[in-house]
Amino acid sequence: MKNMIKPLLFAVAGLLAAGAQAQTKVTITVASFPDLDRGVKAAIPLYQKLNPNVEIKLASLAYPDHHTAMTTALATGANLPDVMAVDNDFIGKFAESGGLEDLSKAPYNAMQYRAKVSKFSYPQAMSGTGALNAMPVDIGPGALFYRKDLLDKAGVSEADLTKSWESFIESGKKVKAATGAYMLGNAVDIKDIYIRSGLKDGEGVYFDKKGQPLVTSARFVKAFELAKAARTAGIDGKIGAWSNEWTEGFKRDRIASQMMGAWLAGHLNNWLAKESAGKWRSAQLPNNSFGYWGGSFYAIPKKAANKAAAWDFIKFLTLNKDMQLEAFRKLDAFPSLIEAQNDAFLDQPIEYLGGQKARQQWKVAADKIQAIAVDKYDPVAREVVNAELEKVLEQNKDIKAALADAQAALKKRVRR
Amino acid sequence: MSKPLTPEASSVTPTVQRRKRWNLRTLAPYLFISPFFVIFLVFGLFPLLFSVYLSFHRWEPAAGLAAMNFVGIENYTYILFDDDWFHKSLYNTGWMAIVSGVPQHLVALPLAFFLHMAFRRWRNAVVGIYFLPFITSSVAISLVFSTLFSRDFGVVNASIAALQQLPVFNWFLPEQNIDWGQPQYTKWMISFVVFWRYVGWNTVLYLSAMQTIPKDLFEAATMDGASRWQQFRHVVLPLLRPMIFFAVTLTIIGNLQLFEEPFILTGGTGGIDQAGKTAAMHMYVTAFVDGDFGTASAVAWALFMLIAAMTWLNNKLLGQKEEK
């Protein structure tokens, strides 16, 4: 049936006509977590205008609880929602579990939309089998946020920061000397970016296609060396992100820059560093690196009750330009849909960043980010590598030895 | 199971075979007691048995129940011989159990005796204050302490820095802020928080046991010219033995299962070089980060065995003597 309402929202190329709704009332359940659930809350009234016969129930849990609950639900096949939000950190695990619908197959045929979204986002949701387990709803292009006022004091320019990692560390020393502020929260950040850049095709961060660990490769050696150099230069605060020390560091002007997803601007503005509005700027990551932090997906469990209605709603969340922009406006969720990325909204200056048109810059980054294959053992690998890096930074362990130990520990722990 | 009616069975024998008649009145007691058993079966016994079953499998839970692979005792051999992190977490657990556990009792016993002797009127108020940490949420406590121990903004370092200005103190206090997150301090910090939290609880246990000691024993001891110390040593301690056994058992069980304090104080990671990672944390991470529920169950049962062994040992050392 055709909906007879004024086209407040333009449905993308006959999407809604295709997902012909049955006359009866359908109720679909959506499981999500804050802040992503605000996007769903915003979508419900808009969607119901188009589909008055669909009822949407939202169940929202805190981030870790949501993923634990979804793991349990997938394990037992009970209490599964029709639409499941999955964060980037869990997409590998959930994708390889086999409990989610393959959206590349009929009746979904989602591969046709591949060109519509940022090119690196589809592979994130695909496990090794080529199945598409979820649709990307937002992406987290990486950016380097820095305090312009502190840099000015030290006579350091943005170009000095981003030219190369060596020059980044050099600038850090100047800033530390002039202002006492740490250039970055933790040296580990440099390692995290470096191991994600310059990947060969089909390589994951930690494992190759066959599931063999790659942590002794040159990429890791250099990443560890840079992190060590930053620690030796005394420019990092040895602070973990999201810790008390970290949030306090922003409030007291002790952290001069932070590399993270573009969404950090929203966090800085809302609660991390309200007072320093106008002093922050955004830049591309140093050394021509492009990476992503986070990103969210929506999936349909194989045992969901209303798959057709669920798919229709997911398409609305992920492929509808107005909805994507709404989420961008409301919760700084950078759209995965290219059409939304080309909207005039991106030209608006961001007051918090001193009127900078940073969204344009993030779009540039989004275009350049390479897809990285995920592996369900990535969380294990991250633990192992970080444990060894701490030994290098804190106890002067030899880098080659540390990485060899990490490789051995990984082989042991993964037990494929 | 329906049996064909044989003539023998159908012929009614006039022996006294009173079958219990089930009606509402005879059912009622069972009905009333059933909630406990139902809840126990669902939330107690079943998970327990399932985790035993699970520990012999490899299982990625998100893949559903069908994905369980039977691997025999492989999970157990892995954690006993291969899993360095488990060994390390066991060492940490033991270290912190002793360093936070032993002082608890060494402080709580004399403290309880002192309160028993000194405070007659205000005793309950004082005991209440000592008891407060025990009933405060451990998450709140851990968050407060992690703020206190903050490297750049913490009260602890601010106090040290202030003391450092004074003569004498500056001989042995560091000039730099102490980074309490460093591996050499992590275990001390966690142990201190655990000690602080449970010392009051043990004091209350010992005090309540002391209050059951008849007054005339103290009077008799005083008549015989026993000093306070001798009263404590020869009257109180022997009579407190059962309570000491009880309190130490609780400490052993609690400390070997330590989870919340180290988890929050180290931000869920176990700290640098996993210096503060306990066995219970290792179990949690194995299950919910690595997604390896089989191995996590094996860790849980290994921990159970360890606690059982320690409790047994404690029973041998401190438990009731048979001939008493």
XYZ file of C-alpha atoms in Angstrom:
740
model
C 0.000 0.000 0.000
C 1.119 3.538 -0.652
C 1.329 5.887 2.248
C -0.749 9.000 1.774
C 1.168 11.531 3.798
C 3.057 14.543 2.651
C 6.572 13.490 1.833
C 8.272 14.928 4.869
C 11.013 12.455 4.321
C 12.121 11.299 0.934
C 12.494 7.595 1.034
C 15.580 6.468 -0.809
C 14.739 5.123 -4.268
C 11.586 3.223 -3.634
C 12.828 1.544 -0.503
C 9.599 1.837 1.364
C 7.480 0.903 -1.600
C 9.491 -2.269 -1.875
C 9.133 -3.131 1.758
C 5.413 -3.349 1.342
C 3.853 -3.373 4.754
C 1.143 -5.770 5.708
C -2.131 -4.242 6.763
C -1.972 -5.695 10.262
C -0.196 -3.972 13.102
C 3.354 -5.195 13.554
C 5.432 -4.626 16.679
C 9.186 -4.706 16.347
C 11.606 -4.548 19.243
C 14.868 -2.617 18.971
C 17.703 -3.253 21.433
C 20.212 -0.438 21.694
C 22.429 1.500 24.110
C 23.037 5.172 24.929
C 23.743 7.450 23.061
C 22.934 5.465 19.970
C 19.401 4.897 21.263
C 18.700 8.611 20.916
C 18.878 8.088 17.177
C 16.206 5.413 17.487
C 14.087 7.653 19.699
C 14.304 10.355 17.065
C 13.469 7.885 14.317
C 10.353 6.356 15.856
C 7.917 9.260 15.312
C 9.280 9.953 11.828
C 9.029 6.322 10.872
C 5.542 5.897 12.256
C 4.318 8.794 10.161
C 5.285 6.750 7.137
C 4.212 3.421 8.597
C 1.318 3.940 10.968
C 0.801 0.217 11.320
C 4.243 -0.442 12.813
C 4.786 -0.230 16.540
C 8.396 0.148 17.703
C 9.541 -0.830 21.177
C 12.963 0.304 22.294
C 14.899 -1.574 24.959
C 18.018 0.278 25.977
C 20.776 -0.887 28.319
C 24.143 0.564 29.279
C 26.870 -0.160 26.740
C 28.530 -3.204 28.391
C 25.240 -4.591 29.679
C 23.646 -4.354 26.258
C 26.377 -6.428 24.648
C 26.374 -8.948 27.486
C 22.599 -9.273 27.195
C 22.836 -9.717 23.420
C 25.553 -12.361 23.851
C 23.285 -14.225 26.254
C 20.305 -13.855 23.947
C 22.283 -15.159 20.962
C 23.575 -18.033 23.111
C 20.155 -19.220 24.160
C 18.139 -18.041 21.188
C 15.643 -16.464 23.577
C 14.617 -12.839 24.107
C 16.179 -11.730 20.863
C 15.166 -8.331 19.542
C 14.156 -7.825 15.912
C 16.736 -5.090 15.499
C 20.005 -5.322 17.376
C 22.485 -2.501 17.790
C 26.102 -3.672 17.693
C 29.109 -1.519 18.480
C 32.310 -1.701 16.462
C 34.105 -3.426 19.355
C 31.717 -6.358 19.227
C 30.957 -6.588 15.527
C 33.748 -9.112 14.916
C 32.579 -11.418 17.653
C 28.903 -11.178 16.729
C 29.569 -11.427 13.002
C 31.517 -14.663 13.358
C 28.988 -16.174 15.740
C 26.642 -17.079 12.908
C 23.623 -15.902 14.895
C 22.858 -12.935 12.656
C 21.042 -12.805 9.322
C 23.196 -12.520 6.211
C 21.915 -9.271 4.763
C 23.707 -9.812 1.449
C 21.239 -12.577 0.542
C 17.576 -12.401 -0.484
C 15.207 -10.992 0.650
C 17.567 -8.259 1.856
C 20.062 -8.061 -1.018
C 21.910 -5.315 0.784
C 25.005 -5.515 -1.398
C 23.252 -3.155 -3.824
C 23.646 -0.348 -1.291
C 27.355 -0.834 -0.872
C 28.256 2.174 -2.988
C 25.934 4.362 -0.930
C 27.913 4.157 2.284
C 31.507 4.849 3.289
C 33.554 2.183 1.631
C 35.278 0.929 4.744
C 32.084 0.346 6.694
C 30.722 -2.704 4.855
C 33.856 -4.857 5.283
C 33.761 -4.141 9.013
C 30.436 -5.947 9.216
C 31.514 -8.848 7.015
C 33.067 -11.870 8.580
C 35.534 -13.983 6.636
C 32.698 -15.824 4.921
C 31.610 -12.815 2.894
C 28.326 -12.600 4.759
C 27.081 -9.124 5.595
C 25.954 -9.359 9.203
C 24.892 -5.809 9.919
C 24.287 -2.415 8.368
C 26.537 0.501 9.332
C 24.573 3.377 10.834
C 27.356 5.701 11.874
C 31.132 5.792 11.512
C 33.875 7.303 13.628
C 36.462 8.948 11.377
C 39.572 9.680 13.419
C 40.752 13.171 14.185
C 43.443 14.873 16.216
C 41.862 17.347 18.599
C 44.309 19.866 19.979
C 44.313 22.973 22.167
C 45.201 25.848 19.890
C 45.949 28.214 22.777
C 48.506 25.870 24.335
C 50.179 25.259 20.979
C 50.379 29.000 20.315
C 52.050 29.498 23.664
C 54.709 26.998 22.692
C 55.039 28.364 19.177
C 53.930 25.128 17.585
C 51.761 25.027 14.475
C 49.218 22.446 13.392
C 51.542 21.404 10.569
C 54.258 20.659 13.137
C 51.887 18.287 14.859
C 50.711 16.391 11.817
C 53.789 16.303 9.588
C 55.164 13.068 10.996
C 55.196 11.175 14.271
C 58.728 12.327 14.946
C 57.687 15.949 14.585
C 54.598 15.257 16.705
C 56.826 14.059 19.528
C 59.175 17.014 19.037
C 56.224 19.442 19.254
C 55.085 17.638 22.364
C 58.359 18.426 24.066
C 57.968 22.141 23.252
C 54.398 22.236 24.528
C 55.398 20.438 27.719
C 58.234 22.864 28.300
C 56.126 25.952 27.635
C 52.848 25.020 29.320
C 53.435 21.893 31.415
C 50.636 20.139 29.544
C 50.975 16.609 28.238
C 50.817 16.299 24.486
C 48.733 13.186 24.727
C 46.933 11.176 27.376
C 48.807 7.996 26.730
C 51.643 6.849 24.495
C 49.518 3.806 23.746
C 47.390 6.029 21.468
C 50.261 6.380 19.003
C 50.683 2.616 18.878
C 46.956 2.138 18.299
C 46.960 4.429 15.279
C 50.185 3.165 13.823
C 49.244 -0.508 13.842
C 46.091 0.404 11.922
C 47.835 2.217 9.114
C 49.549 0.792 6.075
C 47.802 -2.568 6.208
C 48.169 -4.864 3.239
C 45.006 -5.992 1.521
C 43.067 -8.551 3.504
C 45.258 -8.136 6.555
C 43.585 -7.569 9.870
C 45.191 -5.494 12.572
C 46.431 -8.487 14.535
C 45.766 -11.534 12.346
C 46.129 -12.457 8.716
C 43.407 -14.181 6.728
C 44.388 -17.578 8.053
C 44.139 -16.382 11.633
C 47.905 -16.307 12.171
C 49.053 -13.488 14.465
C 50.994 -10.664 12.820
C 52.272 -8.949 15.931
C 55.966 -9.404 15.179
C 55.673 -7.551 11.876
C 57.531 -4.299 11.136
C 54.273 -2.404 11.682
C 54.216 -3.399 15.348
C 57.935 -2.843 15.851
C 57.670 0.746 14.595
C 54.477 1.339 16.596
C 56.189 0.202 19.770
C 59.269 2.315 18.995
C 57.156 5.446 18.555
C 55.214 4.830 21.742
C 58.482 4.297 23.583
C 59.923 7.514 22.115
C 56.882 9.464 23.300
C 57.174 7.991 26.797
C 60.907 8.717 26.947
C 60.282 12.305 25.847
C 57.934 12.643 28.804
C 55.100 14.010 26.714
C 52.366 11.583 27.695
C 50.377 11.631 30.903
C 50.311 7.840 31.341
C 46.574 8.227 31.623
C 43.964 5.802 30.349
C 41.151 7.284 28.292
C 37.864 7.741 30.179
C 39.595 7.507 33.565
C 39.124 10.101 36.306
C 42.615 11.339 35.678
C 41.807 11.826 32.003
C 38.610 13.837 32.473
C 40.295 15.905 35.172
C 43.242 16.475 32.817
C 40.941 18.115 30.263
C 39.323 20.299 32.885
C 42.672 21.538 34.186
C 44.376 22.183 30.841
C 46.810 19.336 31.375
C 46.108 17.549 28.084
C 47.020 19.443 24.932
C 45.767 16.998 22.337
C 43.738 13.839 22.019
C 43.382 11.538 19.039
C 39.994 9.909 18.768
C 36.854 9.595 16.716
C 35.269 12.801 15.471
C 32.497 12.269 17.983
C 34.876 13.329 20.761
C 33.988 16.926 19.887
C 30.518 16.268 21.264
C 31.906 14.765 24.480
C 34.320 17.661 24.969
C 31.494 20.097 24.489
C 28.976 18.273 26.676
C 30.978 17.310 29.721
C 34.710 16.810 29.331
C 35.875 20.355 28.766
C 32.949 22.753 28.665
C 35.104 25.636 29.893
C 37.605 25.433 27.082
C 35.027 26.076 24.372
C 36.586 27.807 21.376
C 40.100 26.720 22.339
C 39.987 23.306 20.696
C 40.592 22.569 17.041
C 40.422 19.447 14.945
C 43.134 18.256 12.557
C 43.823 15.142 10.522
C 45.831 12.476 12.284
C 49.622 12.862 12.134
C 51.786 11.217 9.495
C 48.956 11.051 6.955
C 47.189 8.361 8.948
C 43.503 7.719 8.571
C 41.691 5.525 11.012
C 38.370 5.099 12.698
C 37.297 4.928 16.305
C 34.140 3.000 16.878
C 31.134 3.076 14.627
C 27.779 1.410 15.114
C 25.735 -1.169 13.266
C 22.258 -2.601 13.239
C 21.729 -6.310 12.738
C 18.839 -8.766 12.539
C 19.186 -11.961 14.603
C 18.400 -15.169 12.718
C 15.709 -15.960 15.263
C 14.024 -12.560 15.131
C 10.243 -12.638 14.878
C 9.581 -9.859 12.363
C 12.479 -9.821 9.958
C 10.739 -7.957 7.154
C 9.597 -5.113 9.368
C 12.978 -5.074 11.114
C 14.811 -4.758 7.809
C 12.569 -1.943 6.723
C 13.300 -0.023 9.894
C 17.040 -0.647 9.595
C 16.969 0.721 6.058
C 15.228 3.789 7.405
C 17.941 4.276 10.033
C 20.869 3.639 7.747
C 19.884 4.640 4.223
C 17.511 7.547 4.736
C 19.387 10.802 4.291
C 17.159 12.893 6.532
C 17.275 10.339 9.319
C 21.057 10.099 9.061
C 21.370 13.883 9.258
C 18.956 13.994 12.168
C 21.214 11.613 14.083
C 24.232 13.704 13.096
C 22.583 16.855 14.440
C 21.261 15.256 17.598
C 24.111 13.062 18.777
C 27.129 13.823 16.599
C 26.861 10.400 14.978
C 28.821 10.831 11.760
C 26.636 9.473 8.941
C 27.701 6.325 7.138
C 25.504 7.328 4.188
C 27.502 9.246 1.570
C 24.447 11.208 0.486
C 24.164 12.586 4.010
C 27.891 13.322 4.078
C 27.443 15.567 1.048
C 24.739 17.647 2.672
C 25.126 21.366 3.303
C 24.936 20.658 7.023
C 28.614 19.735 6.910
C 29.513 23.280 5.929
C 28.245 24.699 9.195
C 30.939 25.994 11.502
C 31.274 24.290 14.879
C 31.242 26.864 17.620
C 33.050 24.724 20.127
C 35.955 24.322 17.730
C 36.288 28.084 17.334
C 34.036 28.210 14.284
C 36.033 25.599 12.411
C 34.212 23.703 9.645
C 35.562 20.468 11.009
C 32.848 18.213 9.600
C 34.260 18.790 6.120
C 37.632 17.657 7.370
C 36.127 14.498 8.898
C 34.424 13.758 5.605
C 37.817 13.891 3.884
C 39.104 11.417 6.435
C 36.063 9.157 5.975
C 36.807 8.964 2.246
C 40.383 7.885 2.847
C 39.910 5.327 5.600
C 40.778 1.813 4.565
C 38.623 -1.129 5.496
C 40.174 -3.407 8.076
C 39.144 -7.008 8.445
C 37.970 -7.787 11.979
C 38.637 -11.011 13.807
C 36.743 -12.353 16.764
C 40.022 -12.710 18.647
C 40.874 -9.026 18.242
C 39.912 -8.231 21.870
C 42.250 -10.974 23.123
C 45.028 -9.687 20.892
C 44.511 -6.127 22.094
C 44.875 -7.297 25.702
C 48.047 -9.254 24.983
C 49.698 -6.510 22.936
C 48.842 -3.801 25.454
C 50.206 -5.903 28.312
C 53.519 -6.280 26.462
C 53.632 -2.608 25.499
C 53.277 -1.661 29.171
C 56.335 -3.778 29.883
C 58.255 -1.986 27.139
C 57.213 1.454 28.360
C 57.520 0.831 32.085
C 60.203 -1.788 32.483
C 62.340 -1.103 29.429
C 61.701 -4.533 28.020
C 63.308 -5.041 24.617
C 60.745 -4.397 21.878
C 61.607 -7.435 19.761
C 61.456 -9.686 22.798
C 58.147 -8.182 23.898
C 56.565 -8.755 20.507
C 57.895 -12.302 20.336
C 56.348 -12.931 23.735
C 53.082 -11.399 22.560
C 53.080 -13.674 19.514
C 53.691 -16.738 21.674
C 51.061 -15.708 24.221
C 48.546 -15.083 21.447
C 49.112 -18.469 19.835
C 48.589 -20.027 23.232
C 45.516 -18.053 24.184
C 43.687 -18.220 20.890
C 43.972 -22.010 20.608
C 42.362 -22.136 17.204
C 4.200 -46.844 32.480
C 0.916 -48.607 32.278
C 0.929 -52.198 33.299
C -1.713 -54.561 32.030
C -4.083 -55.415 34.795
C -3.333 -58.812 36.109
C -5.860 -60.625 38.254
C -3.481 -60.484 41.206
C -3.159 -56.767 41.049
C -6.801 -56.072 40.534
C -7.963 -58.342 43.308
C -8.130 -55.991 46.211
C -6.086 -57.276 49.068
C -7.465 -56.299 52.433
C -4.001 -55.527 53.797
C -3.387 -52.149 55.240
C -2.153 -50.326 52.193
C -3.261 -46.825 52.907
C -2.415 -44.740 49.902
C -1.920 -41.104 50.645
C -4.838 -39.153 49.260
C -3.657 -36.047 47.473
C -5.955 -33.171 48.037
C -5.478 -29.483 48.647
C -4.854 -29.926 52.348
C -2.048 -32.407 51.959
C -0.556 -30.466 49.043
C -0.584 -27.102 50.734
C 2.701 -27.403 52.704
C 4.574 -28.455 49.590
C 3.003 -25.636 47.670
C 4.061 -23.121 50.277
C 7.613 -24.341 50.404
C 7.949 -24.706 46.635
C 9.034 -21.133 45.750
C 12.362 -21.635 47.458
C 13.008 -24.903 45.673
C 11.912 -23.608 42.299
C 14.109 -20.524 42.612
C 16.993 -22.586 43.922
C 16.727 -25.053 41.048
C 16.530 -22.345 38.409
C 19.076 -19.873 39.772
C 21.225 -22.094 41.962
C 21.542 -25.709 41.080
C 21.069 -25.515 37.324
C 23.733 -22.835 36.684
C 26.082 -24.732 38.967
C 25.708 -27.986 37.068
C 25.686 -26.208 33.727
C 28.993 -24.552 34.511
C 30.500 -27.967 35.302
C 29.187 -29.203 31.960
C 30.470 -26.062 30.268
C 33.978 -26.462 31.656
C 34.466 -29.559 29.497
C 33.513 -27.733 26.316
C 34.748 -24.980 24.085
C 31.986 -22.539 23.505
C 31.599 -19.162 21.877
C 28.250 -18.170 23.390
C 27.159 -15.792 20.656
C 27.129 -18.750 18.266
C 24.287 -20.415 20.150
C 23.958 -23.577 22.189
C 24.525 -25.806 19.195
C 28.096 -24.558 18.878
C 29.356 -26.364 21.983
C 32.344 -28.598 21.362
C 33.251 -31.294 23.832
C 36.975 -31.089 24.581
C 37.272 -33.206 27.726
C 39.687 -31.822 30.300
C 41.533 -29.655 27.791
C 40.320 -26.435 29.444
C 41.710 -27.632 32.753
C 45.078 -28.681 31.357
C 45.282 -25.341 29.568
C 44.707 -23.221 32.659
C 46.944 -25.384 34.843
C 49.919 -25.599 32.493
C 49.600 -22.985 29.765
C 47.692 -19.989 30.977
C 50.383 -17.644 32.338
C 47.832 -14.959 33.092
C 45.868 -17.333 35.269
C 48.989 -18.284 37.184
C 49.843 -14.649 37.626
C 46.326 -13.810 38.778
C 46.470 -16.652 41.297
C 49.734 -15.304 42.656
C 48.225 -11.824 42.893
C 45.130 -13.186 44.612
C 47.207 -15.070 47.177
C 49.481 -12.102 47.773
C 46.614 -9.705 48.337
C 44.656 -12.234 50.382
C 47.539 -12.455 52.858
C 48.595 -8.803 52.855
C 45.062 -7.521 53.289
C 43.751 -10.469 55.326
C 46.278 -11.044 58.090
C 46.443 -7.416 59.321
C 42.644 -7.298 59.397
C 42.578 -9.820 62.221
C 45.716 -8.596 63.957
C 44.109 -5.160 64.202
C 40.509 -6.249 64.731
C 41.169 -8.502 67.745
C 42.923 -5.968 70.013
C 40.657 -3.211 68.724
C 37.587 -5.203 69.698
C 39.078 -5.888 73.132
C 39.847 -2.213 73.590
C 36.318 -1.209 72.596
C 34.928 -3.875 74.877
C 36.884 -2.558 77.826
C 36.931 1.169 77.203
C 33.586 2.133 75.748
C 30.688 1.290 77.931
C 28.115 3.841 76.875
C 29.158 4.849 73.395
C 30.170 1.436 72.273
C 27.335 0.962 69.777
C 27.938 4.297 68.097
C 31.650 3.577 67.763
C 30.994 0.086 66.460
C 28.533 1.539 63.962
C 31.230 3.837 62.619
C 33.639 0.942 62.232
C 30.933 -1.060 60.521
C 30.098 1.620 57.936
C 32.732 0.700 55.313
C 31.418 -2.835 55.245
C 27.898 -1.835 54.267
C 28.959 0.841 51.791
C 28.850 -0.192 48.154
C 32.255 -1.512 47.156
C 31.964 0.255 43.815
C 31.513 3.615 45.539
C 34.451 2.897 47.847
C 36.702 1.920 44.980
C 35.795 5.027 43.018
C 36.500 7.272 46.000
C 39.861 5.610 46.627
C 40.875 5.774 42.993
C 40.222 9.517 43.211
C 42.231 9.788 46.424
C 45.122 7.913 44.846
C 45.028 9.954 41.649
C 48.575 10.777 40.564
C 48.235 14.434 39.633
C 45.127 15.487 41.525
C 44.859 13.061 44.448
C 44.668 13.880 48.142
C 47.240 11.224 49.024
C 49.916 12.733 46.810
C 48.968 16.247 47.880
C 49.503 15.250 51.527
C 52.826 13.636 50.724
C 53.905 16.746 48.859
C 52.913 18.912 51.833
C 54.807 16.694 54.295
C 57.777 16.705 51.961
C 58.204 20.416 52.691
C 58.871 19.696 56.368
C 62.300 18.838 57.752
C 63.021 15.178 58.563
C 60.199 14.030 56.293
C 62.015 15.143 53.182
C 64.705 12.550 53.890
C 62.496 9.658 52.934
C 59.519 11.069 51.021
C 59.773 11.302 47.231
C 59.883 14.673 45.515
C 57.841 13.508 42.557
C 54.166 12.619 42.711
C 53.836 8.900 43.236
C 52.114 7.129 40.376
C 49.975 4.668 42.290
C 49.155 2.894 39.064
C 52.693 1.524 38.828
C 52.935 -2.241 39.230
C 55.018 -2.049 42.403
C 52.224 -0.095 44.156
C 49.085 -1.626 42.640
C 48.787 -4.597 44.990
C 49.551 -2.464 48.049
C 46.887 0.012 47.108
C 44.221 -2.638 46.549
C 45.208 -4.461 49.742
C 44.933 -1.244 51.700
C 41.405 -0.615 50.438
C 40.342 -4.184 51.217
C 41.922 -3.978 54.674
C 40.193 -0.679 55.406
C 36.912 -2.087 54.288
C 36.786 -5.302 56.297
C 38.626 -4.452 59.499
C 35.435 -3.001 60.969
C 33.424 -6.042 60.044
C 35.861 -8.326 61.830
C 35.916 -5.999 64.822
C 32.145 -6.288 65.085
C 32.356 -10.085 64.887
C 34.951 -10.249 67.663
C 33.181 -7.717 69.813
C 29.921 -9.612 69.665
C 31.769 -12.797 70.636
C 33.451 -10.992 73.570
C 30.122 -9.822 74.843
C 29.097 -13.434 75.366
C 32.035 -14.015 77.714
C 30.676 -14.079 81.290
C 31.677 -11.029 83.316
C 32.724 -13.112 86.314
C 35.594 -14.573 84.335
C 37.050 -11.091 83.965
C 36.341 -10.377 87.608
C 38.043 -13.568 88.677
C 41.019 -12.770 86.510
C 41.251 -9.292 87.983
C 41.107 -10.765 91.516
C 43.994 -13.033 90.621
C 45.939 -9.969 89.572
C 45.887 -10.564 85.862
C 46.849 -7.544 83.794
C 44.801 -6.394 80.838
C 47.203 -8.155 78.510
C 46.999 -11.401 80.479
C 43.219 -11.219 80.461
C 43.303 -10.789 76.731
C 45.833 -13.561 76.252
C 44.433 -16.180 78.656
C 40.738 -15.428 78.911
C 39.579 -13.774 75.734
C 41.650 -15.494 73.044
C 40.897 -19.108 74.026
C 37.192 -18.380 74.350
C 37.164 -16.516 71.040
C 38.649 -19.402 69.151
C 35.427 -20.479 67.403
C 34.744 -16.928 66.321
C 38.314 -16.501 65.064
C 37.861 -19.641 63.035
C 34.618 -18.309 61.609
C 35.986 -14.856 60.787
C 39.181 -16.201 59.221
C 37.142 -18.591 57.090
C 35.034 -15.705 55.817
C 38.173 -13.711 55.064
C 39.722 -16.595 53.139
C 36.623 -17.084 51.032
C 36.100 -13.377 50.466
C 39.701 -12.585 49.643
C 40.154 -15.437 47.216
C 37.056 -14.241 45.382
C 38.186 -10.615 45.370
C 36.789 -8.859 42.336
C 35.121 -5.467 42.672
C 37.886 -3.473 44.351
C 40.714 -4.449 41.984
C 38.367 -4.264 39.010
C 37.418 -0.656 39.643
C 40.766 0.518 40.999
C 42.546 -0.743 37.892
C 39.837 0.297 35.452
C 38.944 -3.296 34.639
C 42.350 -4.089 33.151
C 44.248 -5.423 36.147
C 46.664 -2.520 35.897
C 50.097 -2.313 34.350
C 51.665 -5.722 33.861
C 48.423 -7.162 35.293
C 49.813 -6.526 38.752
C 46.380 -6.224 40.322
C 44.491 -8.842 38.377
C 42.787 -11.385 40.626
C 41.641 -14.862 39.687
C 38.006 -13.746 39.714
C 38.877 -10.896 37.344
C 40.691 -13.297 35.075
C 37.596 -15.459 34.979
C 35.456 -12.454 34.074
C 37.787 -11.296 31.316
C 38.103 -14.805 29.877
C 34.335 -15.043 29.640
C 33.236 -11.579 28.630
C 36.202 -10.150 26.739
C 37.647 -13.274 25.157
C 34.246 -14.941 24.821
C 35.674 -18.243 26.009
C 33.066 -19.474 28.453
C 34.413 -23.010 28.704
C 37.804 -21.915 29.969
C 36.184 -19.358 32.256
C 34.100 -22.130 33.830
C 37.243 -24.193 34.326
C 38.837 -21.199 36.046
C 35.781 -20.913 38.286
C 36.036 -24.545 39.363
C 39.781 -24.353 39.860
C 39.154 -21.373 42.119
C 36.483 -23.336 43.957
C 38.923 -26.189 44.579
C 41.490 -23.743 45.884
C 39.019 -22.124 48.275
C 37.841 -25.543 49.462
C 41.436 -26.615 50.112
C 42.245 -23.417 51.989
C 39.115 -23.671 54.110
C 39.951 -27.272 54.950
C 43.467 -26.263 55.942
C 42.099 -23.472 58.092
C 39.747 -25.978 59.712
C 42.693 -28.202 60.548
C 44.614 -25.311 62.084
C 41.945 -23.360 63.915
C 38.875 -25.583 63.928
C 37.250 -27.155 66.964
C 39.179 -29.919 68.628
C 37.090 -33.056 68.922
C 37.858 -33.838 72.547
C 36.695 -30.455 73.842
